[in-house]
């Protein structure tokens, strides 16, 4: 699994997503015309460097899954650029896309639906090798399947079994082995451990870190669970209603959140850190609909620090030193609530 | 709401056009006019005879329109005549088809309406009864009886009941009907004629219906809100009638509309066996006489009725259950 | 090749196919568990269906032989099925009542007194034998029709559900058009237009019955299309064809089995109605019932023809209907919890 096939120029990140938008049409009327859109993803920028972990966090329904799938074109996005290994995936024709995204794979949330119940584990894992022509013959691929199973701490002779004979954690390991089978450089992990028991979660997370170290993998880790983020991620993107509202290194984000939404999220996790107890921000009201997002700043309906201009003017991502925030408060430097 | 109704109507209209095309394919392309003529005239018919027959019944045109000559094809004539309800005359005996059908309608409805209503009420009551005693041996027995009833051919029901009740016990006439009976208002006689076919009709479909309604009810009974109602102390009977029956309306409604063509299916045989001169009998005669001109009008009319019924159900969903959004 | 040879060949193919399916089922836990559950719940129905299948097979294996059929010379030159051979010669001259010693109307002695369990028909044929032979026709009708209808439904339903858009619009329109014509009328129209033969009847039955399954296949495909393993396959470079054949189709198989069993009794019942209208399949129970209609109005009534066919039909349908419920419960996750 050498990384020498890289077409990435030096200094260029492995994955660079800019202005990604995915809208789902809402149809109605006599002729089922499109009368509006669910703006599931509406301005997402993410950068992932080779070998590092970036987390994408946000409440349920904010568009994380849609973003993850759109950037691999499992759902066709409406606009944006997705530079992966130096090529814009969104501009590639179907045939080239197939090969271009071989090195970007995904691990799914639901251990029940991520494995075809009618196939044996061997065939599930070997599918990608078959279609991309990895390995000389069947025997060699089977051998690789055995290696991969052992790599994810399962037994080689599990390969002749069917998915339903495994536990949730084991199934996720099979999903990881499948993703690894085509020698990827990036894994998009969509809530990959959320469905598992806490103790199993820890095991799978350990496995992931180990794999990252051994194989120089980059992870885009999608989750709503901030405690997992802290354990794993180098950088963090926080999403709200289809947009990235804050982006920072994990360390800075947890120490000094800039965006009011991030602050609220952090206070919602049961904190074991006594330094952070004072920062208790809680939101009022429900999450607005992404079919009809609020004017101005999308967070203004729930923001505890809302100002008049927030209701009419839409804030852009504001560059701070080594981080970004989509909030007018950040414009005035690092005053305000920031404790620097 | 208006947009919804309009959309349903527009789609219904489109479906009618599709049905007409299908009818054309079956009766003109699968069985070509030459074959039809030969069937009417006998295998030994000569070319000239066939041409004459075709000219007389208006089949002497090309089947499909061509670019060079878009008008004057059989396809066009077919669409025009059926859409304008100008059905023309029967190929077999030259009687006007429209009149024949209008005359047959009364007898058919005299049979199907009582059958339909009593079948519906009986099925619902039985199903409620069985669902009330769900998971007891009464339930098991009920379902068993339903499956038993579903496994008997309607032919056996008809032949058997005629044999036992008409021939052996002589309670009813074996068959027969008098259209004047309806006009005279002679209900007593009408009842004697209709009792057996209606009973047989209900009997032949109650198994499947009852079992279906039972499934719907049992599903509904296990819903949370029913449990809540029961927990609040509502009596089982009240729960069944007020909550379960009302909320089961949608699947029942669908079933009832879908049953309308099946009703016709049943009555086709019933009418023929019991000598009731309705649409079913006309159809059976048309089959026996290879009279495609009547058969295709029948197919058209019943498809039309079905499509209308479908639209009516779609609209009535919204009336029965306000939770159904008009998309 | 003569028809009885074809029939033998078909039996051979069916036996090999059956064995292959049995092996495949026993290897795959999900299917094996389903089979075991069905067997545990409805052993009677399974046995009855097996008996019918056995009869059908016995009546499909045929060869010419020099069987000594006594006076009947013609029989020596005709292919005779295994079932008929097992039965021996049972020909009489005309009607006789069940287990009678003499003919029904002219009271002359029978050739085989007391051996006709269900009596004989107007031509002197043994009604019990004809009833048994009806099993083959019924299974043929159900089997052949399903063989046309189910692939047709999958062929239209899967692309409609998978690709959506235009394809779905077209398929949906075809389905709603076909569904607006009452089944029996459509059946009659097609058989009348195409002329009557076993194949035409099965074709007509297939045309009227594929729509229901097509709708199910379409809906289920729409659900499967969004499954994570389909997304995963796409990332693994699988083509649309591969996804359909490897990931969608196998996951529809349980619905195919359920549909086949649930559809079966309806098909056989419809054929009976067609038979009465004079468009049935030779040798079917429906035809026996239709022919025997007038026999009941004779005096004294001849009831055993109707009786035999009715019992044959009822037995099969009862077993299949019970089996259908059990199969659905065993294979369909939605009803699996309820019984
Ligand atoms: N195919 C679709 N058609 C229409 N709307 C959709 C579709 N898929 C997702 N949505 C909507 O887009 C929004 C974002 O959904 P998404 O699944 O991406 O959120 P998420 O952040 O992954 O949430 P969760 O944490 O629950 O997984 C939701 O409001 C959802 O209802
Ligand atoms: S821009 Fe205004 S409303 Fe939006 S997060 Fe910042 S302060 Fe709150
Ligand atoms: Mg999600």
Short mmCIF file of N, CA and C in Angstrom, two decimals, chain A residues 92-162:
data_model
loop_
_atom_site.label_atom_id
_atom_site.label_comp_id
_atom_site.label_asym_id
_atom_site.label_seq_id
_atom_site.Cartn_x
_atom_site.Cartn_y
_atom_site.Cartn_z
N UNK A 92 -15.37 15.24 -13.45
CA UNK A 92 -14.96 14.04 -14.18
C UNK A 92 -16.17 13.32 -14.78
N UNK A 93 -16.02 12.78 -16.00
CA UNK A 93 -17.08 11.92 -16.53
C UNK A 93 -17.13 10.60 -15.73
N UNK A 94 -18.28 9.93 -15.79
CA UNK A 94 -18.54 8.72 -14.99
C UNK A 94 -17.38 7.73 -14.99
N UNK A 95 -16.83 7.47 -16.18
CA UNK A 95 -15.81 6.43 -16.28
C UNK A 95 -14.56 6.79 -15.50
N UNK A 96 -14.11 8.05 -15.66
CA UNK A 96 -12.89 8.46 -14.97
C UNK A 96 -13.14 8.60 -13.47
N UNK A 97 -14.36 9.00 -13.14
CA UNK A 97 -14.72 9.14 -11.73
C UNK A 97 -14.50 7.82 -11.00
N UNK A 98 -14.90 6.75 -11.65
CA UNK A 98 -14.80 5.43 -11.04
C UNK A 98 -13.36 5.16 -10.58
N UNK A 99 -12.41 5.44 -11.45
CA UNK A 99 -11.02 5.19 -11.08
C UNK A 99 -10.49 6.24 -10.13
N UNK A 100 -10.92 7.50 -10.35
CA UNK A 100 -10.38 8.58 -9.54
C UNK A 100 -10.77 8.44 -8.07
N UNK A 101 -11.96 7.92 -7.81
CA UNK A 101 -12.34 7.86 -6.41
C UNK A 101 -12.04 6.50 -5.78
N UNK A 102 -11.27 5.67 -6.48
CA UNK A 102 -10.91 4.40 -5.87
C UNK A 102 -10.18 4.63 -4.55
N UNK A 103 -9.34 5.63 -4.53
CA UNK A 103 -8.52 5.86 -3.35
C UNK A 103 -9.23 6.66 -2.27
N UNK A 104 -10.53 6.98 -2.51
CA UNK A 104 -11.33 7.59 -1.46
C UNK A 104 -12.48 6.64 -1.14
N UNK A 105 -12.49 6.06 0.01
CA UNK A 105 -13.51 5.07 0.34
C UNK A 105 -14.30 5.51 1.56
N UNK A 106 -15.37 4.75 1.83
CA UNK A 106 -16.29 5.19 2.88
C UNK A 106 -16.59 4.03 3.83
N UNK A 107 -16.77 4.36 5.09
CA UNK A 107 -17.26 3.38 6.06
C UNK A 107 -18.59 3.93 6.58
N UNK A 108 -19.60 3.07 6.61
CA UNK A 108 -20.95 3.57 6.87
C UNK A 108 -21.38 3.38 8.31
N UNK A 109 -22.46 4.11 8.64
CA UNK A 109 -22.92 4.11 10.02
C UNK A 109 -23.57 2.80 10.44
N UNK A 110 -24.52 2.33 9.61
CA UNK A 110 -25.39 1.25 10.06
C UNK A 110 -24.78 -0.11 9.75
N UNK A 111 -24.34 -0.82 10.79
CA UNK A 111 -23.69 -2.10 10.52
C UNK A 111 -24.65 -3.12 9.88
N UNK A 112 -25.96 -2.87 10.00
CA UNK A 112 -26.90 -3.81 9.41
C UNK A 112 -27.00 -3.63 7.89
N UNK A 113 -27.04 -2.39 7.43
CA UNK A 113 -27.31 -2.19 6.01
C UNK A 113 -26.06 -1.93 5.19
N UNK A 114 -24.89 -1.95 5.82
CA UNK A 114 -23.70 -1.64 5.04
C UNK A 114 -23.10 -2.88 4.38
N UNK A 115 -23.58 -4.05 4.76
CA UNK A 115 -23.07 -5.27 4.14
C UNK A 115 -24.22 -6.03 3.49
N UNK A 116 -24.04 -6.42 2.23
CA UNK A 116 -25.07 -7.16 1.52
C UNK A 116 -25.30 -8.52 2.19
N UNK A 117 -26.51 -8.74 2.72
CA UNK A 117 -26.75 -9.97 3.48
C UNK A 117 -26.64 -11.24 2.65
N UNK A 118 -26.69 -11.13 1.34
CA UNK A 118 -26.68 -12.33 0.49
C UNK A 118 -25.28 -12.72 0.03
N UNK A 119 -24.26 -11.97 0.44
CA UNK A 119 -22.91 -12.31 0.00
C UNK A 119 -22.06 -12.77 1.18
N UNK A 120 -21.12 -13.65 0.88
CA UNK A 120 -20.16 -14.06 1.90
C UNK A 120 -19.13 -12.96 2.12
N UNK A 121 -18.57 -12.97 3.32
CA UNK A 121 -17.60 -11.93 3.67
C UNK A 121 -16.47 -11.87 2.64
N UNK A 122 -16.05 -13.04 2.16
CA UNK A 122 -14.96 -13.05 1.17
C UNK A 122 -15.34 -12.23 -0.05
N UNK A 123 -16.59 -12.43 -0.54
CA UNK A 123 -17.00 -11.75 -1.76
C UNK A 123 -17.26 -10.27 -1.51
N UNK A 124 -17.72 -9.95 -0.31
CA UNK A 124 -17.92 -8.54 0.02
C UNK A 124 -16.60 -7.79 -0.04
N UNK A 125 -15.58 -8.38 0.58
CA UNK A 125 -14.30 -7.68 0.65
C UNK A 125 -13.57 -7.70 -0.68
N UNK A 126 -13.78 -8.78 -1.46
CA UNK A 126 -13.03 -8.89 -2.71
C UNK A 126 -13.67 -8.12 -3.86
N UNK A 127 -14.87 -7.57 -3.66
CA UNK A 127 -15.58 -6.94 -4.78
C UNK A 127 -14.76 -5.85 -5.47
N UNK A 128 -14.17 -4.98 -4.64
CA UNK A 128 -13.40 -3.88 -5.22
C UNK A 128 -12.15 -4.37 -5.93
N UNK A 129 -11.50 -5.39 -5.36
CA UNK A 129 -10.29 -5.93 -6.00
C UNK A 129 -10.66 -6.53 -7.34
N UNK A 130 -11.81 -7.21 -7.40
CA UNK A 130 -12.25 -7.79 -8.67
C UNK A 130 -12.43 -6.70 -9.71
N UNK A 131 -13.15 -5.63 -9.33
CA UNK A 131 -13.51 -4.69 -10.39
C UNK A 131 -12.36 -3.74 -10.73
N UNK A 132 -11.43 -3.54 -9.81
CA UNK A 132 -10.30 -2.68 -10.15
C UNK A 132 -9.08 -3.50 -10.58
N UNK A 133 -9.25 -4.82 -10.60
CA UNK A 133 -8.14 -5.66 -11.05
C UNK A 133 -6.95 -5.65 -10.13
N UNK A 134 -7.20 -5.61 -8.82
CA UNK A 134 -6.10 -5.70 -7.87
C UNK A 134 -5.87 -7.17 -7.56
N UNK A 135 -4.66 -7.60 -7.63
CA UNK A 135 -4.36 -9.01 -7.39
C UNK A 135 -4.44 -9.78 -8.70
N UNK A 136 -3.57 -10.76 -8.87
CA UNK A 136 -3.48 -11.45 -10.15
C UNK A 136 -4.67 -12.35 -10.42
N UNK A 137 -5.03 -13.17 -9.44
CA UNK A 137 -6.11 -14.12 -9.69
C UNK A 137 -6.95 -14.28 -8.43
N UNK A 138 -7.90 -15.17 -8.53
CA UNK A 138 -8.83 -15.35 -7.43
C UNK A 138 -8.09 -15.76 -6.14
N UNK A 139 -7.16 -16.68 -6.32
CA UNK A 139 -6.45 -17.19 -5.15
C UNK A 139 -5.71 -16.06 -4.42
N UNK A 140 -5.08 -15.21 -5.23
CA UNK A 140 -4.32 -14.13 -4.61
C UNK A 140 -5.24 -13.16 -3.88
N UNK A 141 -6.43 -12.92 -4.49
CA UNK A 141 -7.37 -12.01 -3.84
C UNK A 141 -7.88 -12.61 -2.54
N UNK A 142 -8.15 -13.90 -2.57
CA UNK A 142 -8.60 -14.55 -1.35
C UNK A 142 -7.55 -14.42 -0.26
N UNK A 143 -6.33 -14.56 -0.67
CA UNK A 143 -5.24 -14.42 0.30
C UNK A 143 -5.22 -13.01 0.90
N UNK A 144 -5.45 -12.02 -0.01
CA UNK A 144 -5.50 -10.63 0.46
C UNK A 144 -6.67 -10.42 1.41
N UNK A 145 -7.79 -11.07 1.12
CA UNK A 145 -8.95 -10.95 2.01
C UNK A 145 -8.57 -11.46 3.39
N UNK A 146 -7.87 -12.58 3.42
CA UNK A 146 -7.44 -13.14 4.70
C UNK A 146 -6.56 -12.15 5.46
N UNK A 147 -5.62 -11.55 4.73
CA UNK A 147 -4.74 -10.56 5.36
C UNK A 147 -5.53 -9.40 5.94
N UNK A 148 -6.47 -8.89 5.10
CA UNK A 148 -7.26 -7.75 5.53
C UNK A 148 -8.07 -8.08 6.78
N UNK A 149 -8.65 -9.29 6.80
CA UNK A 149 -9.44 -9.67 7.97
C UNK A 149 -8.57 -9.68 9.21
N UNK A 150 -7.37 -10.18 9.07
CA UNK A 150 -6.48 -10.21 10.24
C UNK A 150 -6.05 -8.81 10.64
N UNK A 151 -5.88 -7.99 9.63
CA UNK A 151 -5.52 -6.59 9.85
C UNK A 151 -6.56 -5.88 10.72
N UNK A 152 -7.86 -6.21 10.50
CA UNK A 152 -8.90 -5.57 11.30
C UNK A 152 -9.29 -6.44 12.50
N UNK A 153 -8.37 -7.35 12.85
CA UNK A 153 -8.51 -8.18 14.05
C UNK A 153 -9.69 -9.14 14.01
N UNK A 154 -9.96 -9.65 12.81
CA UNK A 154 -10.90 -10.77 12.69
C UNK A 154 -10.10 -11.99 12.25
N UNK A 155 -10.78 -13.14 12.17
CA UNK A 155 -10.05 -14.34 11.77
C UNK A 155 -10.21 -14.60 10.28
N UNK A 156 -9.16 -15.14 9.69
CA UNK A 156 -9.19 -15.37 8.24
C UNK A 156 -10.33 -16.31 7.86
N UNK A 157 -10.64 -17.27 8.73
CA UNK A 157 -11.67 -18.22 8.32
C UNK A 157 -13.09 -17.65 8.47
N UNK A 158 -13.18 -16.40 8.90
CA UNK A 158 -14.50 -15.75 8.89
C UNK A 158 -14.99 -15.45 7.49
N UNK A 159 -14.09 -15.58 6.53
CA UNK A 159 -14.45 -15.11 5.20
C UNK A 159 -15.53 -15.95 4.52
N UNK A 160 -15.74 -17.17 5.00
CA UNK A 160 -16.77 -17.98 4.36
C UNK A 160 -18.13 -17.80 5.04
N UNK A 161 -18.21 -16.86 5.97
CA UNK A 161 -19.50 -16.66 6.65
C UNK A 161 -20.29 -15.53 6.01
N UNK A 162 -21.55 -15.44 6.43
CA UNK A 162 -22.42 -14.36 5.97
C UNK A 162 -22.51 -13.25 7.03
#
